[in-house]
């Protein structure tokens, strides 16, 4: 709310208190109520339990990605609904204060702020961008177009959800291992191995950074994996003789 509008609002409160409380106060409170409601609903949809419900029963890399896709879709829907709610609140506030220019201005300004916040909530988390990547990975699995690689696993980096929104708080459906090999350009990559694959590398034959490359090539266990390009989710894995 700009300075001029604030001055006009205060002036009206002092000179015409009855009109101020009947028209301006509702014009301010209704959009604020809409904004708070939209923010609370978005935060409710963002909670770990919402994702856990969708992940329940997911037993394959594709099913896990599909659950995340649905969750991101719900967050986008909630954001659109929040913007629509703000438009309704604006219309209601303008109708109540239609005979007061100050009331109408307050309703419009606060509602526009609310619509902007509703739109920015998913944008700040890049939900649309992440959802597009998820769908690309799903298409790769569906079309058997995942990337093949021969790698040696390094140390475990812990359990994780899908990289993106608050992964530390959300369900850990993957175990992350670093991997290296000719197919990774001899550089380390993180591979997200779904728990459903039931895989644990041979701890006695993992890459030893204190040894030479030749030593590791001869003594460490080589694995053939297929994985998705966006999130490095492993879809198949088997040891090489």
PDB file of N, CA and C in Angstrom, residues 4-28 96-106:
ATOM      1  N   UNK A   4       0.418   7.567  -0.365  1.00  0.00           N
ATOM      2  CA  UNK A   4      -0.781   8.376  -0.590  1.00  0.00           C
ATOM      3  C   UNK A   4      -2.037   7.663  -0.113  1.00  0.00           C
ATOM      4  N   UNK A   5      -2.126   6.359  -0.414  1.00  0.00           N
ATOM      5  CA  UNK A   5      -3.293   5.591   0.011  1.00  0.00           C
ATOM      6  C   UNK A   5      -3.347   5.508   1.528  1.00  0.00           C
ATOM      7  N   UNK A   6      -2.207   5.387   2.161  1.00  0.00           N
ATOM      8  CA  UNK A   6      -2.157   5.329   3.626  1.00  0.00           C
ATOM      9  C   UNK A   6      -2.656   6.637   4.224  1.00  0.00           C
ATOM     10  N   UNK A   7      -2.212   7.749   3.645  1.00  0.00           N
ATOM     11  CA  UNK A   7      -2.643   9.066   4.134  1.00  0.00           C
ATOM     12  C   UNK A   7      -4.156   9.225   3.976  1.00  0.00           C
ATOM     13  N   UNK A   8      -4.680   8.827   2.815  1.00  0.00           N
ATOM     14  CA  UNK A   8      -6.118   8.934   2.581  1.00  0.00           C
ATOM     15  C   UNK A   8      -6.902   8.063   3.550  1.00  0.00           C
ATOM     16  N   UNK A   9      -6.382   6.869   3.827  1.00  0.00           N
ATOM     17  CA  UNK A   9      -7.061   5.946   4.743  1.00  0.00           C
ATOM     18  C   UNK A   9      -7.116   6.520   6.146  1.00  0.00           C
ATOM     19  N   UNK A  10      -5.980   7.049   6.596  1.00  0.00           N
ATOM     20  CA  UNK A  10      -5.924   7.643   7.942  1.00  0.00           C
ATOM     21  C   UNK A  10      -6.841   8.863   8.017  1.00  0.00           C
ATOM     22  N   UNK A  11      -6.836   9.680   6.960  1.00  0.00           N
ATOM     23  CA  UNK A  11      -7.698  10.863   6.941  1.00  0.00           C
ATOM     24  C   UNK A  11      -9.164  10.494   7.016  1.00  0.00           C
ATOM     25  N   UNK A  12      -9.543   9.466   6.301  1.00  0.00           N
ATOM     26  CA  UNK A  12     -10.933   9.021   6.320  1.00  0.00           C
ATOM     27  C   UNK A  12     -11.313   8.490   7.702  1.00  0.00           C
ATOM     28  N   UNK A  13     -10.375   7.779   8.341  1.00  0.00           N
ATOM     29  CA  UNK A  13     -10.652   7.232   9.672  1.00  0.00           C
ATOM     30  C   UNK A  13     -10.916   8.357  10.660  1.00  0.00           C
ATOM     31  N   UNK A  14     -10.181   9.470  10.500  1.00  0.00           N
ATOM     32  CA  UNK A  14     -10.335  10.583  11.432  1.00  0.00           C
ATOM     33  C   UNK A  14     -11.608  11.389  11.142  1.00  0.00           C
ATOM     34  N   UNK A  15     -11.933  11.593   9.843  1.00  0.00           N
ATOM     35  CA  UNK A  15     -13.052  12.476   9.489  1.00  0.00           C
ATOM     36  C   UNK A  15     -14.385  11.753   9.392  1.00  0.00           C
ATOM     37  N   UNK A  16     -14.364  10.501   8.888  1.00  0.00           N
ATOM     38  CA  UNK A  16     -15.633   9.772   8.689  1.00  0.00           C
ATOM     39  C   UNK A  16     -15.489   8.359   9.280  1.00  0.00           C
ATOM     40  N   UNK A  17     -15.421   8.247  10.604  1.00  0.00           N
ATOM     41  CA  UNK A  17     -15.185   6.935  11.240  1.00  0.00           C
ATOM     42  C   UNK A  17     -16.239   5.879  10.922  1.00  0.00           C
ATOM     43  N   UNK A  18     -17.524   6.292  10.799  1.00  0.00           N
ATOM     44  CA  UNK A  18     -18.584   5.316  10.500  1.00  0.00           C
ATOM     45  C   UNK A  18     -18.338   4.667   9.140  1.00  0.00           C
ATOM     46  N   UNK A  19     -18.066   5.491   8.133  1.00  0.00           N
ATOM     47  CA  UNK A  19     -17.810   4.962   6.790  1.00  0.00           C
ATOM     48  C   UNK A  19     -16.538   4.127   6.777  1.00  0.00           C
ATOM     49  N   UNK A  20     -15.546   4.563   7.556  1.00  0.00           N
ATOM     50  CA  UNK A  20     -14.275   3.840   7.601  1.00  0.00           C
ATOM     51  C   UNK A  20     -14.490   2.416   8.111  1.00  0.00           C
ATOM     52  N   UNK A  21     -15.212   2.267   9.214  1.00  0.00           N
ATOM     53  CA  UNK A  21     -15.389   0.942   9.810  1.00  0.00           C
ATOM     54  C   UNK A  21     -16.371   0.067   9.019  1.00  0.00           C
ATOM     55  N   UNK A  22     -17.303   0.677   8.299  1.00  0.00           N
ATOM     56  CA  UNK A  22     -18.264  -0.103   7.525  1.00  0.00           C
ATOM     57  C   UNK A  22     -17.738  -0.500   6.146  1.00  0.00           C
ATOM     58  N   UNK A  23     -16.841   0.297   5.592  1.00  0.00           N
ATOM     59  CA  UNK A  23     -16.406   0.047   4.213  1.00  0.00           C
ATOM     60  C   UNK A  23     -14.907  -0.277   4.106  1.00  0.00           C
ATOM     61  N   UNK A  24     -14.070   0.551   4.719  1.00  0.00           N
ATOM     62  CA  UNK A  24     -12.626   0.373   4.565  1.00  0.00           C
ATOM     63  C   UNK A  24     -12.117  -0.845   5.319  1.00  0.00           C
ATOM     64  N   UNK A  25     -12.550  -1.014   6.560  1.00  0.00           N
ATOM     65  CA  UNK A  25     -12.079  -2.165   7.350  1.00  0.00           C
ATOM     66  C   UNK A  25     -12.410  -3.487   6.654  1.00  0.00           C
ATOM     67  N   UNK A  26     -13.660  -3.697   6.193  1.00  0.00           N
ATOM     68  CA  UNK A  26     -13.938  -4.941   5.451  1.00  0.00           C
ATOM     69  C   UNK A  26     -13.098  -5.067   4.181  1.00  0.00           C
ATOM     70  N   UNK A  27     -12.869  -3.934   3.498  1.00  0.00           N
ATOM     71  CA  UNK A  27     -12.079  -3.960   2.264  1.00  0.00           C
ATOM     72  C   UNK A  27     -10.638  -4.381   2.527  1.00  0.00           C
ATOM     73  N   UNK A  28     -10.178  -4.138   3.745  1.00  0.00           N
ATOM     74  CA  UNK A  28      -8.821  -4.556   4.128  1.00  0.00           C
ATOM     75  C   UNK A  28      -8.819  -5.988   4.656  1.00  0.00           C
ATOM     76  N   UNK A  96     -18.566  -4.324  -1.208  1.00  0.00           N
ATOM     77  CA  UNK A  96     -18.910  -3.742   0.094  1.00  0.00           C
ATOM     78  C   UNK A  96     -18.513  -2.267   0.157  1.00  0.00           C
ATOM     79  N   UNK A  97     -17.337  -1.964  -0.374  1.00  0.00           N
ATOM     80  CA  UNK A  97     -16.853  -0.577  -0.269  1.00  0.00           C
ATOM     81  C   UNK A  97     -16.999   0.223  -1.548  1.00  0.00           C
ATOM     82  N   UNK A  98     -17.958  -0.168  -2.406  1.00  0.00           N
ATOM     83  CA  UNK A  98     -18.055   0.412  -3.748  1.00  0.00           C
ATOM     84  C   UNK A  98     -18.323   1.915  -3.755  1.00  0.00           C
ATOM     85  N   UNK A  99     -18.874   2.443  -2.685  1.00  0.00           N
ATOM     86  CA  UNK A  99     -19.156   3.876  -2.651  1.00  0.00           C
ATOM     87  C   UNK A  99     -18.013   4.681  -2.036  1.00  0.00           C
ATOM     88  N   UNK A 100     -16.941   3.988  -1.713  1.00  0.00           N
ATOM     89  CA  UNK A 100     -15.783   4.657  -1.117  1.00  0.00           C
ATOM     90  C   UNK A 100     -14.547   4.371  -1.959  1.00  0.00           C
ATOM     91  N   UNK A 101     -13.963   5.414  -2.508  1.00  0.00           N
ATOM     92  CA  UNK A 101     -12.762   5.247  -3.337  1.00  0.00           C
ATOM     93  C   UNK A 101     -11.609   4.666  -2.528  1.00  0.00           C
ATOM     94  N   UNK A 102     -11.513   5.056  -1.266  1.00  0.00           N
ATOM     95  CA  UNK A 102     -10.438   4.548  -0.401  1.00  0.00           C
ATOM     96  C   UNK A 102     -10.617   3.055  -0.172  1.00  0.00           C
ATOM     97  N   UNK A 103     -11.838   2.639   0.095  1.00  0.00           N
ATOM     98  CA  UNK A 103     -12.114   1.219   0.332  1.00  0.00           C
ATOM     99  C   UNK A 103     -11.801   0.381  -0.899  1.00  0.00           C
ATOM    100  N   UNK A 104     -12.216   0.854  -2.054  1.00  0.00           N
ATOM    101  CA  UNK A 104     -11.959   0.134  -3.307  1.00  0.00           C
ATOM    102  C   UNK A 104     -10.462   0.037  -3.561  1.00  0.00           C
ATOM    103  N   UNK A 105      -9.756   1.130  -3.331  1.00  0.00           N
ATOM    104  CA  UNK A 105      -8.308   1.133  -3.550  1.00  0.00           C
ATOM    105  C   UNK A 105      -7.614   0.145  -2.618  1.00  0.00           C
ATOM    106  N   UNK A 106      -8.021   0.134  -1.353  1.00  0.00           N
ATOM    107  CA  UNK A 106      -7.433  -0.810  -0.386  1.00  0.00           C
ATOM    108  C   UNK A 106      -7.690  -2.250  -0.824  1.00  0.00           C
TER     109      UNK A 106
END
